[in-house]
């Protein structure tokens, strides 16, 4: 894979990464540390590329984070 293909693939995983983090915070699943770290890294890459994810997912994750860390 070229670097651009890798970048595109990672950006495509942004919604899944947000969902993984959200499920972890809600306690509905218990992924291992490597999975959560990977999810956060994918989100960071997507942010660096200024990729738009569905606003509902971001709003929902923001609400969860506010509940966890007031």
N, CA, C and O atoms as a CHARMM CRD file, in Angstrom:
* protein
*
  280
    1    1 UNK  N      0.83600  -1.18200   0.00000 PROA 1      0.00000
    2    1 UNK  CA     0.00000   0.00000   0.00000 PROA 1      0.00000
    3    1 UNK  C      0.87900   1.24200   0.00000 PROA 1      0.00000
    4    1 UNK  O      1.94700   1.28100   0.61000 PROA 1      0.00000
    5    2 UNK  N      0.40200   2.22600  -0.68800 PROA 2      0.00000
    6    2 UNK  CA     1.10900   3.50700  -0.68100 PROA 2      0.00000
    7    2 UNK  C      0.73900   4.27500   0.59000 PROA 2      0.00000
    8    2 UNK  O     -0.26600   3.96200   1.22800 PROA 2      0.00000
    9    3 UNK  N      1.52800   5.26100   0.95500 PROA 3      0.00000
   10    3 UNK  CA     1.16700   6.06900   2.12700 PROA 3      0.00000
   11    3 UNK  C     -0.21800   6.71100   1.99700 PROA 3      0.00000
   12    3 UNK  O     -0.94900   6.81300   2.98200 PROA 3      0.00000
   13    4 UNK  N     -0.57200   7.13900   0.79800 PROA 4      0.00000
   14    4 UNK  CA    -1.90200   7.73500   0.59900 PROA 4      0.00000
   15    4 UNK  C     -3.01100   6.71100   0.80700 PROA 4      0.00000
   16    4 UNK  O     -4.06000   7.03800   1.36300 PROA 4      0.00000
   17    5 UNK  N     -2.79200   5.48500   0.37000 PROA 5      0.00000
   18    5 UNK  CA    -3.79600   4.43400   0.56400 PROA 5      0.00000
   19    5 UNK  C     -3.95800   4.10700   2.04300 PROA 5      0.00000
   20    5 UNK  O     -5.07200   3.88800   2.52000 PROA 5      0.00000
   21    6 UNK  N     -2.84700   4.07500   2.76100 PROA 6      0.00000
   22    6 UNK  CA    -2.91400   3.82600   4.20600 PROA 6      0.00000
   23    6 UNK  C     -3.67400   4.95100   4.89200 PROA 6      0.00000
   24    6 UNK  O     -4.53400   4.70300   5.73700 PROA 6      0.00000
   25    7 UNK  N     -3.35500   6.18300   4.52700 PROA 7      0.00000
   26    7 UNK  CA    -4.02900   7.34600   5.11800 PROA 7      0.00000
   27    7 UNK  C     -5.52500   7.30100   4.84400 PROA 7      0.00000
   28    7 UNK  O     -6.33200   7.55200   5.74000 PROA 7      0.00000
   29    8 UNK  N     -5.89500   6.98300   3.61300 PROA 8      0.00000
   30    8 UNK  CA    -7.30900   6.89700   3.24200 PROA 8      0.00000
   31    8 UNK  C     -8.01200   5.79900   4.02400 PROA 8      0.00000
   32    8 UNK  O     -9.14300   5.98600   4.47200 PROA 8      0.00000
   33    9 UNK  N     -7.35600   4.65700   4.19200 PROA 9      0.00000
   34    9 UNK  CA    -7.94100   3.55100   4.94700 PROA 9      0.00000
   35    9 UNK  C     -8.14500   3.94100   6.40800 PROA 9      0.00000
   36    9 UNK  O     -9.18400   3.63500   6.99400 PROA 9      0.00000
   37   10 UNK  N     -7.16300   4.61200   6.99500 PROA 10     0.00000
   38   10 UNK  CA    -7.29300   5.04300   8.39200 PROA 10     0.00000
   39   10 UNK  C     -8.42200   6.04600   8.56400 PROA 10     0.00000
   40   10 UNK  O     -9.19500   5.96300   9.51900 PROA 10     0.00000
   41   11 UNK  N     -8.51400   6.97900   7.65200 PROA 11     0.00000
   42   11 UNK  CA    -9.57600   7.97900   7.72400 PROA 11     0.00000
   43   11 UNK  C    -10.94300   7.30600   7.59800 PROA 11     0.00000
   44   11 UNK  O    -11.90800   7.72700   8.23700 PROA 11     0.00000
   45   12 UNK  N    -11.02300   6.26700   6.77700 PROA 12     0.00000
   46   12 UNK  CA   -12.27500   5.53300   6.62400 PROA 12     0.00000
   47   12 UNK  C    -12.71100   4.83500   7.90400 PROA 12     0.00000
   48   12 UNK  O    -13.88700   4.51200   8.06900 PROA 12     0.00000
   49   13 UNK  N    -11.77600   4.60400   8.79800 PROA 13     0.00000
   50   13 UNK  CA   -12.08600   3.94000  10.07000 PROA 13     0.00000
   51   13 UNK  C    -12.48600   4.91300  11.18000 PROA 13     0.00000
   52   13 UNK  O    -12.75400   4.48300  12.30200 PROA 13     0.00000
   53   14 UNK  N    -12.53200   6.19700  10.89000 PROA 14     0.00000
   54   14 UNK  CA   -12.80900   7.19700  11.93300 PROA 14     0.00000
   55   14 UNK  C    -14.13700   6.94400  12.63900 PROA 14     0.00000
   56   14 UNK  O    -14.20600   7.01300  13.86600 PROA 14     0.00000
   57   15 UNK  N    -15.18300   6.65400  11.88600 PROA 15     0.00000
   58   15 UNK  CA   -16.48900   6.41300  12.52000 PROA 15     0.00000
   59   15 UNK  C    -16.45900   5.17400  13.41200 PROA 15     0.00000
   60   15 UNK  O    -17.05100   5.16800  14.49200 PROA 15     0.00000
   61   16 UNK  N    -15.76700   4.12500  12.96000 PROA 16     0.00000
   62   16 UNK  CA   -15.64300   2.91100  13.78000 PROA 16     0.00000
   63   16 UNK  C    -14.83500   3.18200  15.04200 PROA 16     0.00000
   64   16 UNK  O    -15.14300   2.65400  16.11000 PROA 16     0.00000
   65   17 UNK  N    -13.80700   4.00300  14.91400 PROA 17     0.00000
   66   17 UNK  CA   -12.98100   4.33400  16.07200 PROA 17     0.00000
   67   17 UNK  C    -13.78700   5.10400  17.11500 PROA 17     0.00000
   68   17 UNK  O    -13.68200   4.83900  18.31200 PROA 17     0.00000
   69   18 UNK  N    -14.57900   6.04600  16.65700 PROA 18     0.00000
   70   18 UNK  CA   -15.43400   6.80600  17.57800 PROA 18     0.00000
   71   18 UNK  C    -16.42600   5.86900  18.26100 PROA 18     0.00000
   72   18 UNK  O    -16.66900   5.98800  19.46200 PROA 18     0.00000
   73   19 UNK  N    -16.99300   4.94600  17.50800 PROA 19     0.00000
   74   19 UNK  CA   -17.94300   3.99200  18.08600 PROA 19     0.00000
   75   19 UNK  C    -17.26400   3.11100  19.12800 PROA 19     0.00000
   76   19 UNK  O    -17.85700   2.82400  20.16800 PROA 19     0.00000
   77   20 UNK  N    -16.03100   2.67700  18.86800 PROA 20     0.00000
   78   20 UNK  CA   -15.28800   1.85400  19.83000 PROA 20     0.00000
   79   20 UNK  C    -15.05700   2.61200  21.12800 PROA 20     0.00000
   80   20 UNK  O    -15.25400   2.07000  22.21500 PROA 20     0.00000
   81   21 UNK  N    -14.63900   3.86400  21.00900 PROA 21     0.00000
   82   21 UNK  CA   -14.39400   4.68000  22.19900 PROA 21     0.00000
   83   21 UNK  C    -15.68900   4.90200  22.97000 PROA 21     0.00000
   84   21 UNK  O    -15.71200   4.83000  24.19900 PROA 21     0.00000
   85   22 UNK  N    -16.75200   5.17000  22.24800 PROA 22     0.00000
   86   22 UNK  CA   -18.04500   5.39500  22.89600 PROA 22     0.00000
   87   22 UNK  C    -18.51100   4.15200  23.64500 PROA 22     0.00000
   88   22 UNK  O    -18.94600   4.25100  24.79300 PROA 22     0.00000
   89   23 UNK  N    -18.42500   2.98900  23.01200 PROA 23     0.00000
   90   23 UNK  CA   -18.85300   1.74400  23.67800 PROA 23     0.00000
   91   23 UNK  C    -18.00400   1.47700  24.91500 PROA 23     0.00000
   92   23 UNK  O    -18.50700   0.98500  25.92500 PROA 23     0.00000
   93   24 UNK  N    -16.71800   1.80000  24.83400 PROA 24     0.00000
   94   24 UNK  CA   -15.83100   1.61700  25.97900 PROA 24     0.00000
   95   24 UNK  C    -16.26900   2.49800  27.13600 PROA 24     0.00000
   96   24 UNK  O    -16.33700   2.04300  28.27800 PROA 24     0.00000
   97   25 UNK  N    -16.56500   3.76300  26.84300 PROA 25     0.00000
   98   25 UNK  CA   -16.96800   4.69300  27.90100 PROA 25     0.00000
   99   25 UNK  C    -18.31200   4.31900  28.50600 PROA 25     0.00000
  100   25 UNK  O    -18.53600   4.50500  29.70200 PROA 25     0.00000
  101   26 UNK  N    -19.20200   3.79400  27.67900 PROA 26     0.00000
  102   26 UNK  CA   -20.51600   3.40100  28.18300 PROA 26     0.00000
  103   26 UNK  C    -20.46900   2.07000  28.92100 PROA 26     0.00000
  104   26 UNK  O    -21.42700   1.70300  29.60200 PROA 26     0.00000
  105   27 UNK  N    -19.35600   1.34100  28.79000 PROA 27     0.00000
  106   27 UNK  CA   -19.20900   0.07400  29.49100 PROA 27     0.00000
  107   27 UNK  C    -19.88900  -1.09300  28.82000 PROA 27     0.00000
  108   27 UNK  O    -20.01400  -2.16400  29.41300 PROA 27     0.00000
  109   28 UNK  N    -20.33600  -0.90000  27.57600 PROA 28     0.00000
  110   28 UNK  CA   -21.04300  -1.99200  26.90900 PROA 28     0.00000
  111   28 UNK  C    -20.08800  -3.05500  26.37900 PROA 28     0.00000
  112   28 UNK  O    -20.49600  -4.19900  26.17800 PROA 28     0.00000
  113   29 UNK  N    -18.82100  -2.70100  26.14600 PROA 29     0.00000
  114   29 UNK  CA   -17.80900  -3.68500  25.76800 PROA 29     0.00000
  115   29 UNK  C    -16.53100  -3.37000  26.52200 PROA 29     0.00000
  116   29 UNK  O    -16.35100  -2.26100  27.02500 PROA 29     0.00000
  117   30 UNK  N    -15.66200  -4.33300  26.59600 PROA 30     0.00000
  118   30 UNK  CA   -14.38500  -4.14800  27.27400 PROA 30     0.00000
  119   30 UNK  C    -13.23900  -4.48600  26.32200 PROA 30     0.00000
  120   30 UNK  O    -12.63100  -5.55000  26.43700 PROA 30     0.00000
  121   31 UNK  N    -12.93700  -3.57800  25.37400 PROA 31     0.00000
  122   31 UNK  CA   -11.82700  -3.85800  24.47800 PROA 31     0.00000
  123   31 UNK  C    -10.50900  -3.77500  25.24100 PROA 31     0.00000
  124   31 UNK  O    -10.43900  -3.18300  26.31700 PROA 31     0.00000
  125   32 UNK  N     -9.47900  -4.36800  24.67800 PROA 32     0.00000
  126   32 UNK  CA    -8.18800  -4.28600  25.35800 PROA 32     0.00000
  127   32 UNK  C     -7.55400  -2.92000  25.10400 PROA 32     0.00000
  128   32 UNK  O     -8.01900  -2.15000  24.26400 PROA 32     0.00000
  129   33 UNK  N     -6.49600  -2.63800  25.83700 PROA 33     0.00000
  130   33 UNK  CA    -5.85400  -1.32600  25.75600 PROA 33     0.00000
  131   33 UNK  C     -5.35700  -1.02800  24.34400 PROA 33     0.00000
  132   33 UNK  O     -5.44500   0.11500  23.89400 PROA 33     0.00000
  133   34 UNK  N     -4.84800  -2.01100  23.64900 PROA 34     0.00000
  134   34 UNK  CA    -4.34200  -1.79700  22.28900 PROA 34     0.00000
  135   34 UNK  C     -5.45600  -1.34500  21.35400 PROA 34     0.00000
  136   34 UNK  O     -5.23400  -0.48300  20.50400 PROA 34     0.00000
  137   35 UNK  N     -6.65300  -1.91400  21.49900 PROA 35     0.00000
  138   35 UNK  CA    -7.77200  -1.52000  20.65400 PROA 35     0.00000
  139   35 UNK  C     -8.18400  -0.07900  20.91700 PROA 35     0.00000
  140   35 UNK  O     -8.43700   0.67800  19.97900 PROA 35     0.00000
  141   36 UNK  N     -8.25300   0.29900  22.18200 PROA 36     0.00000
  142   36 UNK  CA    -8.64300   1.67200  22.52700 PROA 36     0.00000
  143   36 UNK  C     -7.57400   2.65800  22.08300 PROA 36     0.00000
  144   36 UNK  O     -7.89700   3.71900  21.54900 PROA 36     0.00000
  145   37 UNK  N     -6.30500   2.32300  22.29800 PROA 37     0.00000
  146   37 UNK  CA    -5.22100   3.19800  21.85500 PROA 37     0.00000
  147   37 UNK  C     -5.26400   3.37900  20.33800 PROA 37     0.00000
  148   37 UNK  O     -5.06500   4.48200  19.83000 PROA 37     0.00000
  149   38 UNK  N     -5.52300   2.29900  19.63500 PROA 38     0.00000
  150   38 UNK  CA    -5.62000   2.36200  18.17800 PROA 38     0.00000
  151   38 UNK  C     -6.79000   3.24900  17.75700 PROA 38     0.00000
  152   38 UNK  O     -6.66200   4.05800  16.83800 PROA 38     0.00000
  153   39 UNK  N     -7.92200   3.09400  18.42800 PROA 39     0.00000
  154   39 UNK  CA    -9.09500   3.90800  18.09800 PROA 39     0.00000
  155   39 UNK  C     -8.78200   5.38700  18.28500 PROA 39     0.00000
  156   39 UNK  O     -9.12500   6.20500  17.43200 PROA 39     0.00000
  157   40 UNK  N     -8.13100   5.73700  19.39600 PROA 40     0.00000
  158   40 UNK  CA    -7.77900   7.14000  19.63400 PROA 40     0.00000
  159   40 UNK  C     -6.82300   7.64900  18.56500 PROA 40     0.00000
  160   40 UNK  O     -6.93600   8.79300  18.12700 PROA 40     0.00000
  161   41 UNK  N     -5.88500   6.81100  18.14400 PROA 41     0.00000
  162   41 UNK  CA    -4.92500   7.23100  17.11100 PROA 41     0.00000
  163   41 UNK  C     -5.63500   7.48700  15.78200 PROA 41     0.00000
  164   41 UNK  O     -5.32100   8.45100  15.08200 PROA 41     0.00000
  165   42 UNK  N     -6.58400   6.63000  15.43700 PROA 42     0.00000
  166   42 UNK  CA    -7.35000   6.82800  14.20100 PROA 42     0.00000
  167   42 UNK  C     -8.11800   8.14000  14.26200 PROA 42     0.00000
  168   42 UNK  O     -8.16400   8.87800  13.27800 PROA 42     0.00000
  169   43 UNK  N     -8.71800   8.43300  15.40100 PROA 43     0.00000
  170   43 UNK  CA    -9.45100   9.69300  15.56000 PROA 43     0.00000
  171   43 UNK  C     -8.49400  10.87500  15.41100 PROA 43     0.00000
  172   43 UNK  O     -8.83300  11.86700  14.76500 PROA 43     0.00000
  173   44 UNK  N     -7.30700  10.77800  16.00100 PROA 44     0.00000
  174   44 UNK  CA    -6.33100  11.85700  15.87600 PROA 44     0.00000
  175   44 UNK  C     -5.92300  12.07300  14.41800 PROA 44     0.00000
  176   44 UNK  O     -5.82500  13.21200  13.96200 PROA 44     0.00000
  177   45 UNK  N     -5.68800  10.99400  13.69800 PROA 45     0.00000
  178   45 UNK  CA    -5.31400  11.11000  12.28300 PROA 45     0.00000
  179   45 UNK  C     -6.43800  11.76800  11.49700 PROA 45     0.00000
  180   45 UNK  O     -6.19000  12.63800  10.66300 PROA 45     0.00000
  181   46 UNK  N     -7.67100  11.35600  11.76300 PROA 46     0.00000
  182   46 UNK  CA    -8.81400  11.94700  11.06500 PROA 46     0.00000
  183   46 UNK  C     -8.92100  13.43800  11.37700 PROA 46     0.00000
  184   46 UNK  O     -9.22100  14.23700  10.48900 PROA 46     0.00000
  185   47 UNK  N     -8.67900  13.81400  12.62300 PROA 47     0.00000
  186   47 UNK  CA    -8.71700  15.22600  12.98700 PROA 47     0.00000
  187   47 UNK  C     -7.61400  15.99700  12.27500 PROA 47     0.00000
  188   47 UNK  O     -7.83700  17.11200  11.80200 PROA 47     0.00000
  189   48 UNK  N     -6.43500  15.41100  12.19800 PROA 48     0.00000
  190   48 UNK  CA    -5.32200  16.07200  11.52000 PROA 48     0.00000
  191   48 UNK  C     -5.63200  16.31000  10.04500 PROA 48     0.00000
  192   48 UNK  O     -5.17400  17.28800   9.45400 PROA 48     0.00000
  193   49 UNK  N     -6.41100  15.41100   9.46400 PROA 49     0.00000
  194   49 UNK  CA    -6.77200  15.53600   8.05300 PROA 49     0.00000
  195   49 UNK  C     -8.04900  16.35500   7.86600 PROA 49     0.00000
  196   49 UNK  O     -8.49500  16.58000   6.74100 PROA 49     0.00000
  197   50 UNK  N     -8.62600  16.79200   8.97200 PROA 50     0.00000
  198   50 UNK  CA    -9.86700  17.57000   8.96800 PROA 50     0.00000
  199   50 UNK  C    -10.98200  16.83800   8.23100 PROA 50     0.00000
  200   50 UNK  O    -11.69700  17.41300   7.41000 PROA 50     0.00000
  201   51 UNK  N    -11.10600  15.55400   8.55100 PROA 51     0.00000
  202   51 UNK  CA   -12.14500  14.73100   7.95000 PROA 51     0.00000
  203   51 UNK  C    -13.44700  14.97100   8.69200 PROA 51     0.00000
  204   51 UNK  O    -13.47100  15.05000   9.92000 PROA 51     0.00000
  205   52 UNK  N    -14.51300  15.08500   7.94400 PROA 52     0.00000
  206   52 UNK  CA   -15.81100  15.25900   8.56800 PROA 52     0.00000
  207   52 UNK  C    -16.42500  13.89600   8.84200 PROA 52     0.00000
  208   52 UNK  O    -16.58200  13.07800   7.93600 PROA 52     0.00000
  209   53 UNK  N    -16.76800  13.66200  10.09800 PROA 53     0.00000
  210   53 UNK  CA   -17.52300  12.46800  10.45700 PROA 53     0.00000
  211   53 UNK  C    -18.94100  12.91800  10.73500 PROA 53     0.00000
  212   53 UNK  O    -19.21000  14.11100  10.88000 PROA 53     0.00000
  213   54 UNK  N    -19.82900  11.97200  10.80600 PROA 54     0.00000
  214   54 UNK  CA   -21.22500  12.34000  11.03000 PROA 54     0.00000
  215   54 UNK  C    -21.35000  13.10300  12.33200 PROA 54     0.00000
  216   54 UNK  O    -20.89100  12.64000  13.37700 PROA 54     0.00000
  217   55 UNK  N    -21.97000  14.27100  12.27100 PROA 55     0.00000
  218   55 UNK  CA   -22.03300  15.14900  13.43300 PROA 55     0.00000
  219   55 UNK  C    -22.75800  14.50600  14.60500 PROA 55     0.00000
  220   55 UNK  O    -22.44000  14.79800  15.75800 PROA 55     0.00000
  221   56 UNK  N    -23.71400  13.64600  14.33700 PROA 56     0.00000
  222   56 UNK  CA   -24.42500  12.97300  15.41800 PROA 56     0.00000
  223   56 UNK  C    -23.49900  12.12000  16.26100 PROA 56     0.00000
  224   56 UNK  O    -23.63700  12.07100  17.48400 PROA 56     0.00000
  225   57 UNK  N    -22.55300  11.44600  15.61600 PROA 57     0.00000
  226   57 UNK  CA   -21.59900  10.61500  16.34000 PROA 57     0.00000
  227   57 UNK  C    -20.69400  11.46600  17.21500 PROA 57     0.00000
  228   57 UNK  O    -20.41400  11.11000  18.35900 PROA 57     0.00000
  229   58 UNK  N    -20.24100  12.58100  16.68100 PROA 58     0.00000
  230   58 UNK  CA   -19.37000  13.46700  17.44500 PROA 58     0.00000
  231   58 UNK  C    -20.13000  14.08000  18.61600 PROA 58     0.00000
  232   58 UNK  O    -19.60900  14.14800  19.72900 PROA 58     0.00000
  233   59 UNK  N    -21.34700  14.52100  18.37100 PROA 59     0.00000
  234   59 UNK  CA   -22.15200  15.10600  19.44600 PROA 59     0.00000
  235   59 UNK  C    -22.41400  14.09000  20.55000 PROA 59     0.00000
  236   59 UNK  O    -22.33700  14.41700  21.73500 PROA 59     0.00000
  237   60 UNK  N    -22.71900  12.87300  20.16200 PROA 60     0.00000
  238   60 UNK  CA   -23.00500  11.83800  21.15500 PROA 60     0.00000
  239   60 UNK  C    -21.75700  11.51300  21.96900 PROA 60     0.00000
  240   60 UNK  O    -21.83400  11.36000  23.18800 PROA 60     0.00000
  241   61 UNK  N    -20.61100  11.40700  21.30400 PROA 61     0.00000
  242   61 UNK  CA   -19.36800  11.14000  22.02000 PROA 61     0.00000
  243   61 UNK  C    -19.03100  12.30200  22.94500 PROA 61     0.00000
  244   61 UNK  O    -18.56900  12.07900  24.06400 PROA 61     0.00000
  245   62 UNK  N    -19.25000  13.52000  22.50900 PROA 62     0.00000
  246   62 UNK  CA   -19.00600  14.69500  23.35100 PROA 62     0.00000
  247   62 UNK  C    -19.86700  14.63700  24.60700 PROA 62     0.00000
  248   62 UNK  O    -19.38500  14.92900  25.70200 PROA 62     0.00000
  249   63 UNK  N    -21.12900  14.26500  24.46100 PROA 63     0.00000
  250   63 UNK  CA   -22.02400  14.13800  25.61700 PROA 63     0.00000
  251   63 UNK  C    -21.52800  13.08400  26.58800 PROA 63     0.00000
  252   63 UNK  O    -21.55200  13.29400  27.80100 PROA 63     0.00000
  253   64 UNK  N    -21.08000  11.95200  26.06700 PROA 64     0.00000
  254   64 UNK  CA   -20.57200  10.88300  26.92900 PROA 64     0.00000
  255   64 UNK  C    -19.32100  11.35700  27.66700 PROA 64     0.00000
  256   64 UNK  O    -19.18000  11.13700  28.87000 PROA 64     0.00000
  257   65 UNK  N    -18.42000  12.00500  26.94200 PROA 65     0.00000
  258   65 UNK  CA   -17.19700  12.49200  27.57500 PROA 65     0.00000
  259   65 UNK  C    -17.48300  13.51200  28.66200 PROA 65     0.00000
  260   65 UNK  O    -16.78600  13.54200  29.67600 PROA 65     0.00000
  261   66 UNK  N    -18.50300  14.35600  28.46900 PROA 66     0.00000
  262   66 UNK  CA   -18.86700  15.33600  29.48300 PROA 66     0.00000
  263   66 UNK  C    -19.42200  14.64400  30.73700 PROA 66     0.00000
  264   66 UNK  O    -19.21000  15.11400  31.85500 PROA 66     0.00000
  265   67 UNK  N    -20.12200  13.54200  30.54600 PROA 67     0.00000
  266   67 UNK  CA   -20.65400  12.79900  31.68900 PROA 67     0.00000
  267   67 UNK  C    -19.53000  12.11600  32.45700 PROA 67     0.00000
  268   67 UNK  O    -19.56300  12.04600  33.68600 PROA 67     0.00000
  269   68 UNK  N    -18.53900  11.61500  31.73400 PROA 68     0.00000
  270   68 UNK  CA   -17.43700  10.89400  32.35700 PROA 68     0.00000
  271   68 UNK  C    -16.46900  11.84900  33.04300 PROA 68     0.00000
  272   68 UNK  O    -15.94600  11.54300  34.11400 PROA 68     0.00000
  273   69 UNK  N    -16.23200  12.99900  32.43300 PROA 69     0.00000
  274   69 UNK  CA   -15.26300  13.95900  32.95700 PROA 69     0.00000
  275   69 UNK  C    -15.89700  15.33400  33.04200 PROA 69     0.00000
  276   69 UNK  O    -15.65000  16.17100  32.17400 PROA 69     0.00000
  277   70 UNK  N    -16.72000  15.59800  34.07400 PROA 70     0.00000
  278   70 UNK  CA   -17.42700  16.88300  34.17100 PROA 70     0.00000
  279   70 UNK  C    -16.50100  18.05000  34.39900 PROA 70     0.00000
  280   70 UNK  O    -16.95700  19.18900  34.50000 PROA 70     0.00000
